[in-house]
Every structure is written in structure tokens, then in C-alpha cells.
Amino acid sequence: MSLFGVLRKLPSFNAIHCHINFLGRIARQQPYSMYQPFVKEPTYSIEKLDQLIESGEAKKREFVPVKAARSDHNVSVFHDELTSKFINMVMEKGHKEVATKLVETAYMKIKQMQLAKYYKATTDAERAEIELNPIVIFHKALENCKPVLQLTPIKRGGATYQVPIPITENRARFLAMKWMILESREKERTVHFPERLAYELLEAFNNTGKVVKRKQDLHKQCETNRAYAHYRWG
Amino acid sequence: MIRFSPTETITNTFRTNELDPINHRKDHDGRFYSISQSVKKQLFSGGGLPKEYKELSETLNGLSIMVRKPAIELITYLNKTNFDAPVNRYVLYGKTGSGKSVSLAHILHYGSNAGMVLVHVPWVPNWVRFPKGCTPSVIHPNKYDHPIESVEWLRHFSTQNGPLMQKLELKTTETYTWSKREMTAVGSPLSELIDLGMNRAKHATDCVTALLCELKKAALSKRCRVLVVIDGFNSFFSPKSRVRREDKSIVLPTEFVLTDAFLSLTRNDWNNGAIVVSVDASAHPSELRESPLPRYQLGKQGFEHLDPFIPIEVPNYSEKEFHSQIDYYVERNWLQQPKARTERGRAELSFTSGNHPLSLMKLVAPY
């Protein structure tokens, strides 16, 4: 059954749709957001929608206004939220197609490199150890690159100190992605971004490489500056 | 409600043990047969497999070609051919990326196993669009040579037909005078002619012409059977090329010596052979890509040259072939996403690719 079939069963979803724009755009209270705080993010995964309908949650959400669907959001079997976010960060000047192509080429190269190892391996045990799924590698690589603390400049008595403070999940994910992209952009003329990105992701997956080193350097800096940690509260 | 289970798969027999193309029949439709590394090196080291397809076969640890209807049709025709009648011309046509080159590769393997001398041009536009240096011909006025390409082609010919040529021991029927001191006498082995062409780039194009002439005569006198396989044949009649004269005017492909040689071989004035040719929209410049059909792609000149021919369409995948292709990708660990291997994933791939072979390959590549 299609997504539309699901939505048609709950007529109130359709009724709300025409009111969303009107409700959402009065008096912006949050900076940058076109929507008022009570407007919810859309659920577009068919699995999650099924769960909501089964558990009865859907009934409660019938009259809650929902943000407009983004063009990234789709029910494709290849859709991955983290990859979407990453592609957006790779993108420059709005060239989404170029960014998608770069990241997808990197995924293909990861598969090629891992398959080369896989077909060279002689025992089943060796083969079982090799991870072939590029999205699994991407997720694990990002996890390995996420810092746990970050440094912030705080002024005390005329001097500016780099003080270690806790980091939010979003900020950690952002830093991991940003470092990954910056590292992949540094290159020789002949090695292009997708190939570089593939190498960096594979190294980060194995907890080695430049991006993981950058995270570890940050952690070391935080450790050396732990004396200033109390400056966070003045 | 749409539900999918990541462990759900469609079982299908997608491989066949029949490794000899001569025996491929209708039952083998949609199944993969593998080609050994040695055969791949012998037949395709000079070209013949599309670049991405070749790279993919190297990644997936072995070249496997799907047996499809166009190739099966051709094989049945070739098996039943009356070789005393004039040569039949078969033209493969279809959208770009629908599998014409791979079908031709299949036929090449068939010809090799059937003991036919292979005259194979991997991709004609390479001679028209990216020539490595055309020189005006000495022997033919107002025509142009391809010295480097001819040497490469002779090398490719000798790799493909090496063992067979040694067995057949064909001899020249004419004297060829290359210069005051160089000549190839009557009755000298053809391998001498080929070696001369490979060593002397200046005479290579004329060696190719001579070789094709000799093969035609050999086929007529029943000393050998010749299979001509040309990919991108419509490029011989392209309105443009990258070769320019000194006054910057464009040299048309019909003014190449190589074109004359291969057009003479693809005429039906000989017997004891077969000619299989493909026409592709991508072999022409972008102005001439509106229709994939043979009459449009060949143009008036090309059509009149090849007429009468047997057109064979290379369509998109049928449902069986599509599932077989996905099964192959899954088995070779190329299609990794577990959700994509389910029935719903396959339905999505079938829809977004439109069952078009090249589109499917590109969609599956990153995941």
C-alpha cells in the first residue's frame, strides 16, 4: 500500500494540510525558522508510520500541524538520514546533484576496495571480518570521529582561555562530518574527492587516520586545559 | 500496509553451467555464464567490453555475461547458416546502455569457440572522434590513414586469432609492394603481413586493408570462416570527425582508408562468414541521437550499404532477466543494502531504472 493510501485512511491528515501554511507562518518566534514552535517534523518512513498507526499514536497526532515535506525525504530503500545530512554538508552553491554524485562515488569506491580484500581472503573467518556495506562503514566511521568534549574561548582577567565544555550530539556529529569533508578536500591533483573520502572513511572505520587523529588531538587539548574547566561557571 | 522483511529473497536459478556459447539456447535466457580469465585476456584485451562493465567484472572477481534473447537469436541463426550463400548482415540496435556491446562480446566468444576468424572492431567512434594522429594516405589520393590505430588493431587481431591463424596457415594471394625495398610476395604467410603492419606504422593502414582483402578471398575459397563483429558501425557514416585538414576543414569518416577497408568487408559479395554489427545513438554526435532505429542511425548511405540486413532489437530487461541480474549482484556482494534485496526493494529498483541495464548498474553501484 502506498504512502497516500495510508494517509487517505486518516481524513484529518488531509484536512490539516491546507491549514499548515497559514498556521505555521504567523509571527516567527524562533530565529531562522519559518515555523512556529508547535509545528512538528514530518514522519516519512513507512515503517514508522505503520508503528504509529498500530500503537494508536497516530490518533493523537491527527490535528497537530506538520512541516512541509522536504525534497530529500523519500521512502526509497536506499534512503539514509545521515547520508542526506552529509551530502548537504558536502554541497556547495546549491549543487545537490554534484554533491550526491560525489558521495555515491565514494560509497562505490569503498565497496570496490572492501570487495578486493574480500575476494583475496582465503578463509571464511577472514571474510566474515570484512565489512562490505558502505553505509555501515560510514556510520561507524562517523561514530569514531565524534569528539566527546569541545573547547570554547572564555575571557578571564584580560586573557582568553580555551576551556573544555561538554558537547551536544548534534555538534559532535557536525564536527565529525566537517572534519571528514575538510580532510577529503586536501589532495593531490590526481586524487579526487570521492576517492579521498573513501580512503578517509575506511581509515576512520578502523579507528586510524587523520580525522580520528584530529579528534584525539582535541581530546588531548581538553585534557591539558582541564585546570580551566571551572571557568565555565565564572 | 507495506511491510518488508530484510531476510526475504526471491530464489531463482540465475547461473548456467553451459560455458560454451555454441550450445546456448532459449532455456538459458536470463542466466549468467562465466568466461575464464584466459579467454577474457585473449578476446577482450584490445577492447570489446564497455569500460564500466569491465571494471565491475574485475571488482566482482570474474567476468559473467547474461545470456539474453538477442544473443540467443543470433547464435541460432549462426548455427543454422548456409555458408555457401552470401554473407548475412545482422544489425543490433537499441537504446544506449541496453546491452548491445555485451551481446556482441557474447557473439565474439561464440565465434572464437566455433573456429571462426574474428575481425573485431571494438568501438568505431574511437577512430572517428579520438584519432591519435591521422596522416594523408600515400597510396589512396584524398584519403587518410590511421597509423597508430591500425597498429593497435593488428595487435588486437593477432591476440584474438593467434592460435587459429597458426593452425590455418593462410597465405597471401598477391604481391604487396610497400616501398622500393619492402614487399610481401605471393604465398607468404599472413602472419608476416600482420607483423609488417605492427612494426611499420607508416604502412599499417594499408596492411589492414590487405589483410581484410586476403581474409575475404580465403573465405571465398573455403580456407577459413570469417566472423566480422563491429560495434558502433554507424560512426563510419558520421557527419563529423575530429580530423581536420590544413585548411581546417573537417575530414569525413568516409574519407578514411580504414572505413573503405571495413565497408568492403561488410558488403555481401562473399560467402562463408557472417557480419554482426551494432548501431548506437552514442556513436553519433548529439544532433543525430533522436532515434535508436537502424535506418535513422545509418543514414541513407549506411542503409544502402547494409541493405538487406536482419535487424535484431536489444530491449530492456524482461522481468526474469531483471531478477536474475539482482540475484547476481546479491550473490557477488555488490548490492549491499539489506532493504534493497527484498521484494519491495526490487520493485523500487525495477521502477526507478525502468529495467534499463545501464541505469540499473548505476543505481546499484553506490549501495
Short mmCIF file of C-alpha atoms in Angstrom, two decimals, chain B residues 23-353:
data_model
loop_
_atom_site.label_atom_id
_atom_site.label_comp_id
_atom_site.label_asym_id
_atom_site.label_seq_id
_atom_site.Cartn_x
_atom_site.Cartn_y
_atom_site.Cartn_z
CA ASN B 23 25.17 -24.50 -27.00
CA HIS B 24 23.26 -21.54 -25.64
CA ARG B 25 19.54 -21.90 -26.27
CA LYS B 26 16.23 -20.38 -25.18
CA ASP B 27 16.34 -22.17 -21.79
CA HIS B 28 19.49 -20.27 -20.92
CA ASP B 29 17.72 -16.92 -21.26
CA GLY B 30 18.34 -14.68 -18.24
CA ARG B 31 21.17 -16.80 -16.89
CA PHE B 32 24.81 -15.90 -16.34
CA TYR B 33 27.66 -17.91 -17.75
CA SER B 34 31.22 -17.17 -16.75
CA ILE B 35 34.15 -16.52 -19.04
CA SER B 36 37.58 -17.63 -17.88
CA GLN B 37 40.40 -15.15 -17.33
CA SER B 38 42.43 -16.58 -20.22
CA VAL B 39 39.57 -16.26 -22.70
CA LYS B 40 38.87 -12.72 -21.47
CA LYS B 41 42.50 -11.78 -22.00
CA GLN B 42 42.59 -13.34 -25.45
CA LEU B 43 39.37 -11.82 -26.75
CA PHE B 44 38.95 -8.51 -24.95
CA SER B 45 42.37 -7.12 -24.10
CA GLY B 46 42.17 -4.76 -27.09
CA GLY B 47 38.63 -3.66 -26.26
CA GLY B 48 35.13 -5.07 -26.69
CA LEU B 49 33.66 -4.77 -23.20
CA PRO B 50 32.27 -1.39 -22.10
CA LYS B 51 34.62 0.33 -19.63
CA GLU B 52 32.32 0.34 -16.58
CA TYR B 53 31.21 -3.23 -17.26
CA LYS B 54 34.82 -4.39 -17.43
CA GLU B 55 35.73 -2.61 -14.17
CA LEU B 56 32.70 -4.12 -12.47
CA SER B 57 33.63 -7.61 -13.64
CA GLU B 58 37.11 -7.11 -12.16
CA THR B 59 35.61 -5.92 -8.84
CA LEU B 60 33.22 -8.88 -8.73
CA ASN B 61 36.07 -11.32 -9.23
CA GLY B 62 35.12 -12.77 -12.61
CA LEU B 63 33.52 -11.93 -15.94
CA SER B 64 29.98 -13.32 -16.21
CA ILE B 65 27.77 -12.44 -19.15
CA MET B 66 23.99 -12.79 -19.07
CA VAL B 67 22.62 -14.89 -21.89
CA ARG B 68 19.87 -12.76 -23.41
CA LYS B 69 17.39 -13.13 -26.26
CA PRO B 70 19.30 -11.10 -28.91
CA ALA B 71 22.41 -13.23 -28.46
CA ILE B 72 20.42 -16.47 -28.40
CA GLU B 73 18.64 -15.41 -31.60
CA LEU B 74 21.97 -14.65 -33.28
CA ILE B 75 23.50 -17.93 -32.13
CA THR B 76 20.58 -19.94 -33.55
CA TYR B 77 20.92 -18.09 -36.86
CA LEU B 78 24.68 -18.56 -36.96
CA ASN B 79 24.35 -22.26 -36.14
CA LYS B 80 21.87 -22.75 -38.99
CA THR B 81 23.63 -20.54 -41.55
CA ASN B 82 24.10 -21.85 -45.04
CA PHE B 83 27.70 -20.78 -45.54
CA ASP B 84 27.51 -21.28 -49.31
CA ALA B 85 25.03 -18.43 -49.60
CA PRO B 86 26.26 -14.79 -49.49
CA VAL B 87 27.04 -13.47 -46.04
CA ASN B 88 24.16 -12.37 -43.84
CA ARG B 89 24.37 -8.98 -42.16
CA TYR B 90 22.87 -8.71 -38.67
CA VAL B 91 22.34 -5.30 -37.09
CA LEU B 92 21.87 -4.99 -33.32
CA TYR B 93 20.01 -1.85 -32.34
CA GLY B 94 18.54 -0.44 -29.15
CA LYS B 95 18.79 2.39 -26.67
CA THR B 96 22.20 3.37 -25.36
CA GLY B 97 23.05 1.13 -22.42
CA SER B 98 20.63 -1.67 -23.26
CA GLY B 99 23.34 -4.32 -23.74
CA LYS B 100 24.42 -4.28 -27.38
CA SER B 101 28.18 -4.30 -26.75
CA VAL B 102 27.86 -7.14 -24.24
CA SER B 103 25.76 -9.14 -26.72
CA LEU B 104 28.49 -8.56 -29.31
CA ALA B 105 31.06 -9.79 -26.77
CA HIS B 106 28.96 -12.93 -26.35
CA ILE B 107 28.91 -13.46 -30.13
CA LEU B 108 32.67 -12.91 -30.26
CA HIS B 109 33.12 -15.72 -27.75
CA TYR B 110 30.82 -17.86 -29.88
CA GLY B 111 32.86 -17.16 -32.99
CA SER B 112 36.08 -17.96 -31.19
CA ASN B 113 34.72 -21.31 -29.98
CA ALA B 114 33.28 -22.10 -33.43
CA GLY B 115 36.72 -21.74 -35.01
CA MET B 116 35.91 -18.62 -36.99
CA VAL B 117 38.50 -15.96 -37.75
CA LEU B 118 37.44 -12.91 -35.77
CA VAL B 119 37.56 -9.48 -37.39
CA HIS B 120 36.56 -7.31 -34.44
CA VAL B 121 36.36 -3.52 -34.21
CA PRO B 122 35.67 -2.78 -30.52
CA TRP B 123 34.28 0.76 -30.91
CA VAL B 124 34.42 2.65 -34.22
CA PRO B 125 33.99 6.18 -32.74
CA ASN B 126 37.46 5.82 -31.18
CA TRP B 127 38.82 6.12 -34.73
CA VAL B 128 36.49 8.97 -35.68
CA ARG B 129 36.33 11.08 -32.51
CA PHE B 130 39.67 10.47 -30.80
CA PRO B 131 42.18 9.62 -33.52
CA LYS B 132 45.75 9.71 -32.30
CA GLY B 133 47.09 11.26 -35.48
CA CYS B 134 45.69 10.94 -38.98
CA THR B 135 48.04 11.27 -41.90
CA PRO B 136 47.14 11.70 -45.56
CA SER B 137 47.43 8.41 -47.40
CA VAL B 138 50.25 7.88 -49.87
CA ILE B 139 48.58 5.22 -51.99
CA HIS B 140 44.97 6.46 -51.98
CA PRO B 141 44.58 10.09 -53.05
CA ASN B 142 42.38 12.31 -50.85
CA LYS B 143 42.14 9.62 -48.15
CA TYR B 144 43.51 9.49 -44.63
CA ASP B 145 45.47 6.85 -42.75
CA HIS B 146 45.31 5.92 -39.07
CA PRO B 147 48.85 4.73 -38.37
CA ILE B 148 48.61 4.28 -34.59
CA GLU B 149 45.10 2.85 -34.56
CA SER B 150 45.97 0.38 -37.32
CA VAL B 151 48.96 -0.93 -35.38
CA GLU B 152 46.74 -1.35 -32.29
CA TRP B 153 44.08 -3.08 -34.35
CA LEU B 154 46.57 -5.51 -35.91
CA ARG B 155 47.86 -6.32 -32.42
CA HIS B 156 44.28 -6.91 -31.25
CA PHE B 157 43.62 -9.14 -34.31
CA SER B 158 46.72 -11.25 -33.71
CA THR B 159 45.88 -11.69 -29.98
CA GLN B 160 42.34 -12.77 -30.74
CA ASN B 161 43.21 -15.10 -33.62
CA GLY B 162 46.75 -16.14 -32.65
CA PRO B 163 46.30 -19.89 -32.18
CA LEU B 164 43.76 -20.15 -35.02
CA MET B 165 46.00 -18.37 -37.54
CA GLN B 166 48.85 -20.72 -36.69
CA LYS B 167 46.58 -23.66 -37.36
CA LEU B 168 45.08 -22.31 -40.60
CA GLU B 169 48.39 -21.19 -42.19
CA LEU B 170 46.77 -18.79 -44.66
CA LYS B 171 48.89 -17.37 -47.43
CA THR B 172 48.74 -14.16 -49.43
CA THR B 173 47.38 -14.36 -52.97
CA GLU B 174 49.01 -11.16 -54.21
CA THR B 175 52.28 -9.31 -54.06
CA TYR B 176 52.20 -6.19 -51.92
CA THR B 177 54.90 -3.61 -52.59
CA TRP B 178 55.35 -1.25 -49.70
CA SER B 179 58.41 0.64 -50.93
CA LYS B 180 61.40 0.16 -53.19
CA ARG B 181 62.92 -2.39 -50.82
CA GLU B 182 59.97 -3.73 -48.90
CA MET B 183 57.49 -6.13 -50.40
CA THR B 184 55.38 -9.10 -49.40
CA ALA B 185 55.49 -11.77 -52.04
CA VAL B 186 52.66 -14.08 -53.14
CA GLY B 187 52.30 -17.13 -50.97
CA SER B 188 53.90 -15.65 -47.88
CA PRO B 189 52.07 -16.37 -44.61
CA LEU B 190 49.53 -13.80 -43.46
CA SER B 191 51.31 -13.56 -40.11
CA GLU B 192 54.21 -11.95 -41.99
CA LEU B 193 51.80 -9.32 -43.32
CA ILE B 194 50.46 -8.67 -39.83
CA ASP B 195 53.97 -8.41 -38.34
CA LEU B 196 54.99 -5.93 -41.02
CA GLY B 197 51.98 -3.78 -40.19
CA MET B 198 52.72 -3.90 -36.46
CA ASN B 199 56.35 -2.90 -36.95
CA ARG B 200 55.90 -0.25 -39.63
CA ALA B 201 53.22 2.24 -38.61
CA LYS B 202 53.55 4.04 -41.94
CA HIS B 203 52.20 1.02 -43.81
CA ALA B 204 49.92 -0.29 -41.05
CA THR B 205 46.66 1.01 -42.52
CA ASP B 206 47.42 -0.48 -45.91
CA CYS B 207 48.34 -3.75 -44.17
CA VAL B 208 44.90 -3.75 -42.58
CA THR B 209 43.30 -3.22 -46.00
CA ALA B 210 45.40 -6.02 -47.47
CA LEU B 211 44.65 -8.35 -44.57
CA LEU B 212 40.89 -7.84 -44.86
CA CYS B 213 41.11 -8.42 -48.63
CA GLU B 214 43.02 -11.66 -48.10
CA LEU B 215 40.57 -12.89 -45.47
CA LYS B 216 37.69 -12.26 -47.84
CA LYS B 217 39.42 -14.28 -50.57
CA ALA B 218 40.30 -17.03 -48.09
CA ALA B 219 36.67 -17.27 -47.01
CA LEU B 220 35.53 -17.42 -50.65
CA SER B 221 37.95 -20.27 -51.37
CA LYS B 222 36.73 -22.07 -48.23
CA ARG B 223 40.10 -21.96 -46.44
CA CYS B 224 38.58 -20.33 -43.37
CA ARG B 225 35.33 -18.95 -41.98
CA VAL B 226 35.22 -15.27 -41.02
CA LEU B 227 33.09 -13.56 -38.38
CA VAL B 228 33.03 -9.77 -38.63
CA VAL B 229 31.94 -8.01 -35.42
CA ILE B 230 31.79 -4.20 -35.44
CA ASP B 231 30.49 -2.08 -32.57
CA GLY B 232 29.23 1.41 -33.37
CA PHE B 233 29.08 0.81 -37.13
CA ASN B 234 27.02 3.95 -37.74
CA SER B 235 30.08 6.02 -36.83
CA PHE B 236 31.54 5.23 -40.26
CA PHE B 237 28.77 7.46 -41.66
CA SER B 238 29.03 10.20 -39.05
CA PRO B 239 28.74 13.79 -40.37
CA LYS B 240 31.62 14.91 -38.14
CA SER B 241 35.05 13.82 -37.06
CA ARG B 242 37.96 15.34 -35.14
CA VAL B 243 40.33 15.08 -38.07
CA ARG B 244 40.99 18.34 -39.87
CA ARG B 245 42.93 19.22 -42.97
CA GLU B 246 45.48 22.00 -43.05
CA ASP B 247 42.79 24.45 -44.13
CA LYS B 248 40.73 23.48 -41.02
CA SER B 249 38.02 21.70 -42.98
CA ILE B 250 36.66 18.52 -41.41
CA VAL B 251 37.61 15.14 -42.85
CA LEU B 252 34.54 12.91 -43.02
CA PRO B 253 34.83 9.29 -41.85
CA THR B 254 34.02 8.14 -45.40
CA GLU B 255 37.39 9.61 -46.40
CA PHE B 256 39.34 7.26 -44.12
CA VAL B 257 41.17 4.29 -45.65
CA LEU B 258 40.05 2.14 -42.71
CA THR B 259 36.41 2.96 -43.49
CA ASP B 260 36.86 1.75 -47.07
CA ALA B 261 38.51 -1.44 -45.85
CA PHE B 262 35.75 -2.34 -43.43
CA LEU B 263 32.94 -1.27 -45.75
CA SER B 264 34.39 -3.55 -48.40
CA LEU B 265 34.39 -6.41 -45.90
CA THR B 266 30.79 -5.74 -44.84
CA ARG B 267 29.49 -5.96 -48.40
CA ASN B 268 27.60 -9.15 -49.17
CA ASP B 269 29.74 -10.10 -52.18
CA TRP B 270 31.40 -13.00 -50.39
CA ASN B 271 30.29 -16.12 -48.55
CA ASN B 272 31.46 -18.44 -45.80
CA GLY B 273 31.14 -15.96 -42.99
CA ALA B 274 28.83 -13.69 -41.04
CA ILE B 275 28.71 -9.99 -40.26
CA VAL B 276 27.33 -8.78 -36.93
CA VAL B 277 27.20 -5.04 -36.45
CA SER B 278 25.70 -2.69 -33.87
CA VAL B 279 24.33 0.81 -34.30
CA ASP B 280 24.19 3.09 -31.27
CA ALA B 281 22.96 6.63 -30.83
CA SER B 282 26.01 7.50 -28.73
CA ALA B 283 28.27 6.71 -31.70
CA HIS B 284 26.88 9.78 -33.46
CA PRO B 285 27.18 13.44 -32.42
CA SER B 286 24.34 14.78 -30.25
CA GLU B 287 22.38 16.15 -33.23
CA LEU B 288 21.79 12.63 -34.55
CA ARG B 289 20.59 10.88 -31.40
CA GLU B 290 16.85 11.25 -31.72
CA SER B 291 16.05 7.65 -32.60
CA PRO B 292 17.90 4.39 -31.91
CA LEU B 293 16.50 2.71 -35.02
CA PRO B 294 18.87 1.43 -37.74
CA ARG B 295 17.54 3.46 -40.70
CA TYR B 296 17.94 6.74 -38.78
CA GLN B 297 21.33 5.87 -37.28
CA LEU B 298 22.85 4.53 -40.50
CA GLY B 299 21.60 7.37 -42.66
CA LYS B 300 20.94 7.00 -46.38
CA GLN B 301 24.50 5.96 -47.29
CA GLY B 302 24.86 3.44 -44.48
CA PHE B 303 21.46 1.93 -45.04
CA GLU B 304 22.07 1.49 -48.75
CA HIS B 305 25.38 -0.16 -47.97
CA LEU B 306 23.99 -2.61 -45.43
CA ASP B 307 20.61 -3.26 -47.02
CA PRO B 308 19.38 -6.07 -46.89
CA PHE B 309 20.18 -6.80 -43.24
CA ILE B 310 18.49 -8.59 -40.36
CA PRO B 311 17.70 -6.13 -37.55
CA ILE B 312 17.77 -7.54 -34.03
CA GLU B 313 16.47 -5.39 -31.20
CA VAL B 314 18.25 -5.38 -27.85
CA PRO B 315 15.47 -4.46 -25.43
CA ASN B 316 15.49 -3.58 -21.73
CA TYR B 317 15.49 -6.43 -19.23
CA SER B 318 12.45 -8.66 -19.06
CA GLU B 319 11.17 -9.40 -15.56
CA LYS B 320 13.05 -12.69 -15.43
CA GLU B 321 16.30 -11.08 -16.61
CA PHE B 322 15.89 -8.24 -14.11
CA HIS B 323 15.51 -10.59 -11.14
CA SER B 324 18.39 -12.65 -12.44
CA GLN B 325 20.60 -9.53 -12.57
CA ILE B 326 19.67 -8.57 -9.00
CA ASP B 327 20.31 -12.16 -7.84
CA TYR B 328 23.75 -11.94 -9.41
CA TYR B 329 24.54 -8.62 -7.72
CA VAL B 330 23.36 -10.02 -4.38
CA GLU B 331 25.36 -13.22 -4.72
CA ARG B 332 28.52 -11.29 -5.66
CA ASN B 333 28.02 -8.97 -2.64
CA TRP B 334 27.62 -5.92 -4.86
CA LEU B 335 24.09 -4.95 -3.80
CA GLN B 336 24.72 -4.46 -0.10
CA GLN B 337 21.67 -2.73 1.35
CA PRO B 338 19.57 -5.41 3.05
CA LYS B 339 16.34 -3.49 2.39
CA ALA B 340 17.12 -3.35 -1.32
CA ARG B 341 17.29 -7.14 -1.57
CA THR B 342 13.66 -7.54 -0.53
CA GLU B 343 10.66 -7.75 -2.86
CA ARG B 344 9.84 -4.10 -2.24
CA GLY B 345 13.45 -3.08 -2.89
CA ARG B 346 13.46 -4.96 -6.18
CA ALA B 347 10.17 -3.33 -7.16
CA GLU B 348 11.72 0.07 -6.47
CA LEU B 349 14.85 -0.72 -8.49
CA SER B 350 12.78 -2.04 -11.37
CA PHE B 351 10.69 1.13 -11.39
CA THR B 352 13.46 3.70 -10.98
CA SER B 353 15.74 2.02 -13.55
#
